[in-house]
PDB file of C-alpha atoms in Angstrom:
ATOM      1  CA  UNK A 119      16.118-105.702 -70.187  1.00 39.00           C
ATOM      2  CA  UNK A 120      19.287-108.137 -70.441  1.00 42.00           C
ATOM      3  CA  UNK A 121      19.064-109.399 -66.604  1.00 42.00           C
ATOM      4  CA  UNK A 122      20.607-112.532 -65.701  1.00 44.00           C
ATOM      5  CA  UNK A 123      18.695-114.718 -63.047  1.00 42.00           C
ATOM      6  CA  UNK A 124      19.294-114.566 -58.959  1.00 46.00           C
ATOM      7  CA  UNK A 125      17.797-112.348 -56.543  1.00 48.00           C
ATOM      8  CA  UNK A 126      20.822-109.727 -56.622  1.00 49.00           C
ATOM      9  CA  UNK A 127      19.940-109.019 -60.438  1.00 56.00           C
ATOM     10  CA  UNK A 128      16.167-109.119 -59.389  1.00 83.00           C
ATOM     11  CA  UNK A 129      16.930-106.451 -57.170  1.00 92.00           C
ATOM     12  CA  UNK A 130      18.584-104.176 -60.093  1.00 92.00           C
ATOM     13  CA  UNK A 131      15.645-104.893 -62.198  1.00 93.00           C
ATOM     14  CA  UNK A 132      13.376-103.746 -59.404  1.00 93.00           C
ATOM     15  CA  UNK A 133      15.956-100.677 -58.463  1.00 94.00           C
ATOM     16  CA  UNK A 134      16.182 -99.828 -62.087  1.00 94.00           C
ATOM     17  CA  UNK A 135      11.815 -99.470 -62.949  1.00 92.00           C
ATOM     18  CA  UNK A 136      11.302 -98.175 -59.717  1.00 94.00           C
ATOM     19  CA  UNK A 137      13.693 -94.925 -60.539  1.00 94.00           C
ATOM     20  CA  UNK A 138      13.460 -95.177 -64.187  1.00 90.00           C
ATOM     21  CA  UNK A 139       9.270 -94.627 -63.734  1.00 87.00           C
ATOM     22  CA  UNK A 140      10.166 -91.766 -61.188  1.00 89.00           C
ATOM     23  CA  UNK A 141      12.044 -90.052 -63.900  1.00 87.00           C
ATOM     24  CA  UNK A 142       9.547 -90.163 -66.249  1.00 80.00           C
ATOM     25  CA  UNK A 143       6.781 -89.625 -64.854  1.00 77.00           C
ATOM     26  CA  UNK A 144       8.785 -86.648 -63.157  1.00 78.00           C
ATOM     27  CA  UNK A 145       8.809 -87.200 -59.688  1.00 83.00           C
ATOM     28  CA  UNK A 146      12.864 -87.229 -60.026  1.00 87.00           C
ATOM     29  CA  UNK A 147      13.138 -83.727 -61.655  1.00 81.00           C
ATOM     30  CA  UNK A 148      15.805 -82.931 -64.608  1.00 82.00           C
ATOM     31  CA  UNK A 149      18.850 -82.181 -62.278  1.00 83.00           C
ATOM     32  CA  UNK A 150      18.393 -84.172 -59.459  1.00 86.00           C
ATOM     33  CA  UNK A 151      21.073 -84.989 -57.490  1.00 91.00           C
ATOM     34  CA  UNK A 152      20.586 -88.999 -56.980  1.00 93.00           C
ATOM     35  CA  UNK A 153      22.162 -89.891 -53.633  1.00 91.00           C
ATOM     36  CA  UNK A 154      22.439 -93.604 -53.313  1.00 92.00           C
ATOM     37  CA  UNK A 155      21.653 -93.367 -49.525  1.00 92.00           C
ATOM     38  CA  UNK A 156      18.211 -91.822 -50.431  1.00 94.00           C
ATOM     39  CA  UNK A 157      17.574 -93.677 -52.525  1.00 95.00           C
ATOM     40  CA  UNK A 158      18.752 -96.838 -50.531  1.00 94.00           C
ATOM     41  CA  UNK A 159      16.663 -95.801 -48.192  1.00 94.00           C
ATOM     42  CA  UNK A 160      13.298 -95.208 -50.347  1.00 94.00           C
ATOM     43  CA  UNK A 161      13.961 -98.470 -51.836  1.00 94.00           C
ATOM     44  CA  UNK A 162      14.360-100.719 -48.970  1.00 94.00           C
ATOM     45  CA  UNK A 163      17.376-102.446 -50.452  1.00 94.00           C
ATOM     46  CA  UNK A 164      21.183-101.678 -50.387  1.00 94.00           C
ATOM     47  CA  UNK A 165      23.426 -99.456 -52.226  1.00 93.00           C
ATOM     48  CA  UNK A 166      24.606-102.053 -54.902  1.00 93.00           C
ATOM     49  CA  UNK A 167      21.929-102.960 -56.689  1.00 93.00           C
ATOM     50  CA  UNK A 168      20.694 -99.204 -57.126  1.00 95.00           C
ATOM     51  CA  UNK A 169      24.507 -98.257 -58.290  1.00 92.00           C
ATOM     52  CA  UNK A 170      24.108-101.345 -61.055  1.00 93.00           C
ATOM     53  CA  UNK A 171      20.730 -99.905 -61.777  1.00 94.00           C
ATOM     54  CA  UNK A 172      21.656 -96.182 -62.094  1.00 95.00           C
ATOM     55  CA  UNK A 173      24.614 -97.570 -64.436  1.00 93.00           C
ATOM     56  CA  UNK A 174      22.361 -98.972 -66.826  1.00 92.00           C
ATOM     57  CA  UNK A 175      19.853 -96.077 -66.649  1.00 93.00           C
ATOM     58  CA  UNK A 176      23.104 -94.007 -67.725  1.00 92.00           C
ATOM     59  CA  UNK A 177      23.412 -96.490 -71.013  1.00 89.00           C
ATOM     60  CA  UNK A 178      19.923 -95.741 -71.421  1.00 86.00           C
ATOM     61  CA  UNK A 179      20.260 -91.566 -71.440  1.00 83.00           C
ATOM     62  CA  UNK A 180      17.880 -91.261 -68.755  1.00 88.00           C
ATOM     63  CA  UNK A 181      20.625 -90.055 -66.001  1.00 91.00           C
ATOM     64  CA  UNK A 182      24.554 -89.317 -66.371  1.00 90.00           C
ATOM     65  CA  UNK A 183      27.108 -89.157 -64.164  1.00 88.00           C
ATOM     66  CA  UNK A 184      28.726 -86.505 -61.939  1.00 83.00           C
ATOM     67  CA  UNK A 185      32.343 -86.293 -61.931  1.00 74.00           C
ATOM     68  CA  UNK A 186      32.524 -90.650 -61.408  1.00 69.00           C
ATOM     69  CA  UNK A 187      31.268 -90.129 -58.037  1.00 71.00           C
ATOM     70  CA  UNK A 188      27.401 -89.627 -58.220  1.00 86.00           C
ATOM     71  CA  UNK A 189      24.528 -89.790 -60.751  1.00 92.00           C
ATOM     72  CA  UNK A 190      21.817 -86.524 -61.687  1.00 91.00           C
ATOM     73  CA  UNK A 191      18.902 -87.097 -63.732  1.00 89.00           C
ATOM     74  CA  UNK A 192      19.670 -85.867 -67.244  1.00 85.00           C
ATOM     75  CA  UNK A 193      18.179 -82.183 -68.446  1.00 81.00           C
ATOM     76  CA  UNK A 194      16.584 -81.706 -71.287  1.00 77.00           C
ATOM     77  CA  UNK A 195      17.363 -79.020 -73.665  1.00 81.00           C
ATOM     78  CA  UNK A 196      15.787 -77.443 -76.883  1.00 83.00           C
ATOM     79  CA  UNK A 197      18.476 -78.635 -78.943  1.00 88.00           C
ATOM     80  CA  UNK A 198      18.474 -82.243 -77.044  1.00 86.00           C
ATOM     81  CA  UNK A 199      14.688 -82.461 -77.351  1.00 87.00           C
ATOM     82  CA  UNK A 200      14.761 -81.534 -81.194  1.00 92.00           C
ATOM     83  CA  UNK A 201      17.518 -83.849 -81.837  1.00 93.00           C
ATOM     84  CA  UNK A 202      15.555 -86.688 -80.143  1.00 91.00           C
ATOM     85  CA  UNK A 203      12.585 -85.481 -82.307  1.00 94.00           C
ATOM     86  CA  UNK A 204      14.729 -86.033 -85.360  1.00 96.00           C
ATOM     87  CA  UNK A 205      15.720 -89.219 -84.893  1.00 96.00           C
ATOM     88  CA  UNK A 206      12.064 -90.813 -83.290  1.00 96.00           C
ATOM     89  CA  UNK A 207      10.603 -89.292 -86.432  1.00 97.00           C
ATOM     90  CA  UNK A 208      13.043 -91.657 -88.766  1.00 97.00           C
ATOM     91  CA  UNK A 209      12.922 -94.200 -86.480  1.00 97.00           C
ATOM     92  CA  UNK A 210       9.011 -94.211 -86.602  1.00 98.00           C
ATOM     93  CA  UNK A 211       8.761 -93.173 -90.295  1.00 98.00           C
ATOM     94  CA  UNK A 212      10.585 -96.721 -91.074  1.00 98.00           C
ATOM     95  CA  UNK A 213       8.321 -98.832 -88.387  1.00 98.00           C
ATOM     96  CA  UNK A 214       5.332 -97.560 -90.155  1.00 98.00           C
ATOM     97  CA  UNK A 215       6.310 -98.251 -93.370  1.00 98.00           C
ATOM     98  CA  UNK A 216       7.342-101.720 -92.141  1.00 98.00           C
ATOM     99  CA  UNK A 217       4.097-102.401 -89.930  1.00 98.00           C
ATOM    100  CA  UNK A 218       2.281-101.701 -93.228  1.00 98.00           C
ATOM    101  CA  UNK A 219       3.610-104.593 -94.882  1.00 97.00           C
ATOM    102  CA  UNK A 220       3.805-106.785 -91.937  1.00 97.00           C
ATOM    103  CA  UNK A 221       0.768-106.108 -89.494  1.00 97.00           C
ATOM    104  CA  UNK A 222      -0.855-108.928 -87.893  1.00 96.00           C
ATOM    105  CA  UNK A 223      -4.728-108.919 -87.831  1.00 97.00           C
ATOM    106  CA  UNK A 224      -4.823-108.935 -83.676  1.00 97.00           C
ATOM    107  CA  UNK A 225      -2.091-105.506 -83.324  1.00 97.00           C
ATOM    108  CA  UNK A 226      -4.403-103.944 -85.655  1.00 97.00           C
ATOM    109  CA  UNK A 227      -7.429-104.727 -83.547  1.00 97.00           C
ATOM    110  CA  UNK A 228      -5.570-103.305 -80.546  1.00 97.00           C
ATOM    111  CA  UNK A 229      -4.586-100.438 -82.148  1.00 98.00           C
ATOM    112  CA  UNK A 230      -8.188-100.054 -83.055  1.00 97.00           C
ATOM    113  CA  UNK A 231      -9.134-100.294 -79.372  1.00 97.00           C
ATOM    114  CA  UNK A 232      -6.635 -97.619 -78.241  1.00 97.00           C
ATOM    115  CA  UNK A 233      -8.233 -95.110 -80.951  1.00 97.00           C
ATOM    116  CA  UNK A 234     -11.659 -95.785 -79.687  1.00 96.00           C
ATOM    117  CA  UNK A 235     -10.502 -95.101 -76.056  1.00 95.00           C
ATOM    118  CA  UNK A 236      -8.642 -91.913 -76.885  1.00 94.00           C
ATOM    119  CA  UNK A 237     -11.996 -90.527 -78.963  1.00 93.00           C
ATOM    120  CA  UNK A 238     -13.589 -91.075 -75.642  1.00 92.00           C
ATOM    121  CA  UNK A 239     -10.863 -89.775 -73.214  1.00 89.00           C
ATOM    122  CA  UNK A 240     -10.550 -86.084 -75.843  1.00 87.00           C
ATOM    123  CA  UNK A 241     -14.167 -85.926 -75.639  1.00 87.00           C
ATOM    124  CA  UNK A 242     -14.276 -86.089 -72.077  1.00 82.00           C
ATOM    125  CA  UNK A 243     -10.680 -85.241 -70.577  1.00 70.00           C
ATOM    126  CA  UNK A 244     -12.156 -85.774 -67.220  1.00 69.00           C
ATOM    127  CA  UNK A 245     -11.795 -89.351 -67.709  1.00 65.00           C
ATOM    128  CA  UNK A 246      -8.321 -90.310 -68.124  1.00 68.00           C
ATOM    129  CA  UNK A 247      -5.487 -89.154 -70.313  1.00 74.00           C
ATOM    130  CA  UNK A 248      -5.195 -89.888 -73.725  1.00 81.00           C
ATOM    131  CA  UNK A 249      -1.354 -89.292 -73.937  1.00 79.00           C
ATOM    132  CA  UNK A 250      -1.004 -92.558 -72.047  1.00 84.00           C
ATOM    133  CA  UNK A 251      -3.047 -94.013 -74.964  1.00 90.00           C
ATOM    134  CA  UNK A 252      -0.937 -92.130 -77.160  1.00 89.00           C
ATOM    135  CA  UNK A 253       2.527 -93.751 -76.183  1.00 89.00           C
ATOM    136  CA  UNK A 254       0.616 -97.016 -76.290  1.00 95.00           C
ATOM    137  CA  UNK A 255      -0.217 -96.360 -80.264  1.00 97.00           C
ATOM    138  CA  UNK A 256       3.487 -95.659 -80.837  1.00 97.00           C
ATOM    139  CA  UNK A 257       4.664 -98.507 -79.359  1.00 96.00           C
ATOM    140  CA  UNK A 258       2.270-100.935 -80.819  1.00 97.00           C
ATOM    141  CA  UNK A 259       3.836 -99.565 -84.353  1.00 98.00           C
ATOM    142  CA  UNK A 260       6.840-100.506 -83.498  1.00 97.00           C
ATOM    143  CA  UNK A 261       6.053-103.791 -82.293  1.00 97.00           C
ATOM    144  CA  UNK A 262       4.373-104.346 -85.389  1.00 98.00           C
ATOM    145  CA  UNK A 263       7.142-103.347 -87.763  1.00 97.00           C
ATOM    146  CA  UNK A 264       8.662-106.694 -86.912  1.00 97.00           C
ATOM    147  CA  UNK A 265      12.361-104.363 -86.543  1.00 97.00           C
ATOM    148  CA  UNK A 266      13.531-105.324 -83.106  1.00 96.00           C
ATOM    149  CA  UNK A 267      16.378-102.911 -83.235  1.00 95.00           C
ATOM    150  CA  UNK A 268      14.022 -99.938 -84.404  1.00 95.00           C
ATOM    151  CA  UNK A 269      11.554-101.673 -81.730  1.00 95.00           C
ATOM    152  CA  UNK A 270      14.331-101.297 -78.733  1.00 94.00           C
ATOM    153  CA  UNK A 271      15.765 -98.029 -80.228  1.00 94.00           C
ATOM    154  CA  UNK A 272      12.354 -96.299 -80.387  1.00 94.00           C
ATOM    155  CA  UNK A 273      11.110 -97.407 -77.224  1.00 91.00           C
ATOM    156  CA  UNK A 274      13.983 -95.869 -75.715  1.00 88.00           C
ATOM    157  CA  UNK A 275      13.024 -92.452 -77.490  1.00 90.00           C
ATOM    158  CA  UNK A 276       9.927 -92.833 -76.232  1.00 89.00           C
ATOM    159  CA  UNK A 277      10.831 -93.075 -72.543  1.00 84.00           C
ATOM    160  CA  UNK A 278      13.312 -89.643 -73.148  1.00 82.00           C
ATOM    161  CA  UNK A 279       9.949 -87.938 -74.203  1.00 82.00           C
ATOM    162  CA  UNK A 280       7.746 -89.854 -71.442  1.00 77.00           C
ATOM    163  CA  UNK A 281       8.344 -87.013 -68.758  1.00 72.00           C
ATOM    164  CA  UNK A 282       7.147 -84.221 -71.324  1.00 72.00           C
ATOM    165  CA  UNK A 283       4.010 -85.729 -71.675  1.00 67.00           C
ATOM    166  CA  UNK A 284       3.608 -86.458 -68.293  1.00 63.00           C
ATOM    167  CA  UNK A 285       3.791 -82.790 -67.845  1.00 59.00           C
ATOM    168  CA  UNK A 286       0.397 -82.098 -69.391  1.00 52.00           C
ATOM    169  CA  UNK A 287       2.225 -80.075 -72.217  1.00 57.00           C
ATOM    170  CA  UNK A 288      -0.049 -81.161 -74.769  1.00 59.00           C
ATOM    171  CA  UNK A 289      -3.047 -78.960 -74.568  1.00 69.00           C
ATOM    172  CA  UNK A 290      -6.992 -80.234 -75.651  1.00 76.00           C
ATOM    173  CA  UNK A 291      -6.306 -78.753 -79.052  1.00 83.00           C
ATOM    174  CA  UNK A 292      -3.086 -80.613 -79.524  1.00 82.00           C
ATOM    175  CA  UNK A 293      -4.458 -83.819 -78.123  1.00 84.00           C
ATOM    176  CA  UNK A 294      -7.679 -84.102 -80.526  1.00 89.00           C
ATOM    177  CA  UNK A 295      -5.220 -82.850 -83.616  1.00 92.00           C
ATOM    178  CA  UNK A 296      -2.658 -85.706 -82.555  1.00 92.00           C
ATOM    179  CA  UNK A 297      -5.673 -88.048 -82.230  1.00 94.00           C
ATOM    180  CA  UNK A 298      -6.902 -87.079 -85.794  1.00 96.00           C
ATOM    181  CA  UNK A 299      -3.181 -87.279 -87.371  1.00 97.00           C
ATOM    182  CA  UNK A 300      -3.262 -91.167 -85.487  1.00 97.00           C
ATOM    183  CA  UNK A 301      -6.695 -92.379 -87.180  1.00 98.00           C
ATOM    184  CA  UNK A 302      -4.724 -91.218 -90.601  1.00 98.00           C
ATOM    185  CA  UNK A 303      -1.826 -93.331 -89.886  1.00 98.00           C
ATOM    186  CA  UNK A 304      -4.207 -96.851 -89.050  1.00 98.00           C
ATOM    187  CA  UNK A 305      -5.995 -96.206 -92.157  1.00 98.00           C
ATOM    188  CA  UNK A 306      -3.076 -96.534 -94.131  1.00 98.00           C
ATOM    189  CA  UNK A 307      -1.891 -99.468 -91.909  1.00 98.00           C
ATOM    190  CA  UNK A 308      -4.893-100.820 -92.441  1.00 97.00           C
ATOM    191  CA  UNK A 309      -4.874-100.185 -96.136  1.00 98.00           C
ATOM    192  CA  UNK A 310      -1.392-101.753 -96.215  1.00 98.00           C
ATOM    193  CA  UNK A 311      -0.031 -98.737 -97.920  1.00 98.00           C
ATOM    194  CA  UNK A 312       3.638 -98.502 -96.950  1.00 98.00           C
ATOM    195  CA  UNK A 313       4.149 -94.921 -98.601  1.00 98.00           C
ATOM    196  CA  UNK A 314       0.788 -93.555 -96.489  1.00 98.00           C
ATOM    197  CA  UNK A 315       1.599 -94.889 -93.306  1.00 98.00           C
ATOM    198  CA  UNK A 316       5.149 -93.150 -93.622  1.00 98.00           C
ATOM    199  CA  UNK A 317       4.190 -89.678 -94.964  1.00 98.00           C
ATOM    200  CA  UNK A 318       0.795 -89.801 -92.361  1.00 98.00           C
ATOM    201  CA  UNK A 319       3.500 -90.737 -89.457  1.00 98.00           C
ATOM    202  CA  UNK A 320       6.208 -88.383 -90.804  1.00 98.00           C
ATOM    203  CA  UNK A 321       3.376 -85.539 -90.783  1.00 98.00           C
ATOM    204  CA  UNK A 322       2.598 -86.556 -87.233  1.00 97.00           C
ATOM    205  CA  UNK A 323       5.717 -86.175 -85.240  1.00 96.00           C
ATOM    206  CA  UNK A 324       6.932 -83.264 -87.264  1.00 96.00           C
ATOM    207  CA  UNK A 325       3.926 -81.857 -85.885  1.00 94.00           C
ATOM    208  CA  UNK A 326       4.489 -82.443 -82.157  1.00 91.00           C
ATOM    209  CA  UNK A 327       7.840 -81.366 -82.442  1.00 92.00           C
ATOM    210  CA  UNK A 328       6.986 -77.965 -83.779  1.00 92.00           C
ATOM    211  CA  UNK A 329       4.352 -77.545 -80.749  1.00 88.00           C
ATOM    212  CA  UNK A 330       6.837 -78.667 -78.130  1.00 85.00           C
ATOM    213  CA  UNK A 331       9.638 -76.466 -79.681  1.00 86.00           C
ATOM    214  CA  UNK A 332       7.545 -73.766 -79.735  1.00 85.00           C
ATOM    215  CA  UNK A 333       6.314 -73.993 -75.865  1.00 80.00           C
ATOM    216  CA  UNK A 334      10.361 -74.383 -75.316  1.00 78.00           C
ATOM    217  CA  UNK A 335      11.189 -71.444 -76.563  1.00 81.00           C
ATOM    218  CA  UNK A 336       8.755 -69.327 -75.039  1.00 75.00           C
ATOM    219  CA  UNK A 337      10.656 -68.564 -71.662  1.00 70.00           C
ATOM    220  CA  UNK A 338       7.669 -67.393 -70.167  1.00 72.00           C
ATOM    221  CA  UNK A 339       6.181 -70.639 -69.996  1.00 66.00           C
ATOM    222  CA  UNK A 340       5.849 -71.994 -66.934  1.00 63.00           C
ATOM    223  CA  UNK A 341       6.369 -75.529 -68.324  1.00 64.00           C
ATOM    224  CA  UNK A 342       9.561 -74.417 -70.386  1.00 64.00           C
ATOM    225  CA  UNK A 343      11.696 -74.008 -67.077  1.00 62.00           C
ATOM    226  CA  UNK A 344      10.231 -77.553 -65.817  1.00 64.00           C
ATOM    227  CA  UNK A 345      11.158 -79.439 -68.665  1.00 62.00           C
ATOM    228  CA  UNK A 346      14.710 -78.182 -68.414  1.00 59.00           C
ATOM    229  CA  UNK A 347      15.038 -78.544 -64.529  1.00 54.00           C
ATOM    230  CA  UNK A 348      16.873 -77.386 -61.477  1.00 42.00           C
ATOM    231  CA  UNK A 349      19.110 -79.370 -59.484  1.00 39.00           C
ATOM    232  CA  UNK A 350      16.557 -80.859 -56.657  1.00 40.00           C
ATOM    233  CA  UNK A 351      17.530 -83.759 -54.921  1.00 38.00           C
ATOM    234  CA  UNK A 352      14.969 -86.545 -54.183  1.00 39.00           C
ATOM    235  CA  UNK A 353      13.215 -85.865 -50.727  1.00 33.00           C
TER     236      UNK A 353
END
């Protein structure tokens, strides 16, 4: 992130990840009501800082603001989350075909090392979880597509979709298909087949968008109602 240098901006950098990885990983629900003197107070740091920080987590579509005078952590609905689909999937379709051409030898290895870890972690779930491997793979592809604004862009997309995932929406099934449609995508990085490595990535997320869609609009499920959130203000 842009920072400049000096404690006070150190302060909104550490403001900023702290409730940025609460978000995302959920433990700030859709909704939430973010009170600057709770969160002042969870922090360990004044109000200023965490108002800078909640300003440029507002840039970044991760919380908006409530009538100028507070902040609530953004909800997600069907017709955001398909929307964000939409655009990761040409986002990501484009760093593919990109990181096909331009790939260095040492992000391929890595990406090599993520797909054996993930083999293990669907085999035996117990383990770990192979969606955090999963955003890892994604990134990496961006990275490697040498397009910092698709890079920066995507990444961003990524975060938005973070929380899902941290959710344990994706059931076994879903994980070891997703894992499959992945090894397709690295052998036609590997291959250095630009037109592959788009239609195998294309393939991919239009695939995880129809599962999470699906699970959406089923208002029965449990994690539908989660994903779109309840004011609940941090405790």
């Amino acid at each position: 992130m842009p920072y400049s240098r000096g404690t006070e901006m150190s302060l909104v950098e550490q403001a900023h990840d702290a409730i940025k990885n609460w978000i995302i990983r959920y433990q700030l629900k859709p909704g939430a009501n973010l009170r600057l003197d709770t969160l002042s107070e969870a922090l360990k740091m004044s109000q200023t800082p965490i108002r800078e920080a909640l300003n440029h987590l507002a840039r970044e579509g991760l919380v908006v603001r409530k009538n100028q005078k507070g902040f609530l952590v953004r909800t997600l609905s069907l017709q955001g989350i398909e929307d964000i689909y939409d655009l990761r999937t040409a986002l990501e379709v484009l760093a593919a075909q990109q990181a096909a051409e331009r790939i260095k030898p040492a992000i391929l290895r890595k990406i090599k090392t993520i797909l054996d870890k993930t083999q293990r972690l669907v085999e035996h779930p117990g383990e770990g979880r192979p969606v955090t491997e999963e955003r890892r793979f994604h990134s990496l592809i961006l990275e490697a597509s040498g397009n910092q604004l698709a890079c920066e862009m995507g990444q961003g997309l990524l975060d938005r979709l973070w929380m899902i995932q941290n959710l344990n929406l994706l059931s076994a099934k879903r994980l070891t298909l997703a894992h499959e449609q992945h090894l397709a995508i690295f052998a036609a990085l590997e291959a250095k087949d630009k037109d592959k490595a788009g239609e195998a990535m294309k393939a991919h997320l239009i695939s995880s968008k129809l599962f999470v869609v699906d699970r959406m609009k089923d208002k029965t499920d449990f994690f539908s109602g989660m994903i779109t959130g309840l004011p609940n203000e941090l405790q």
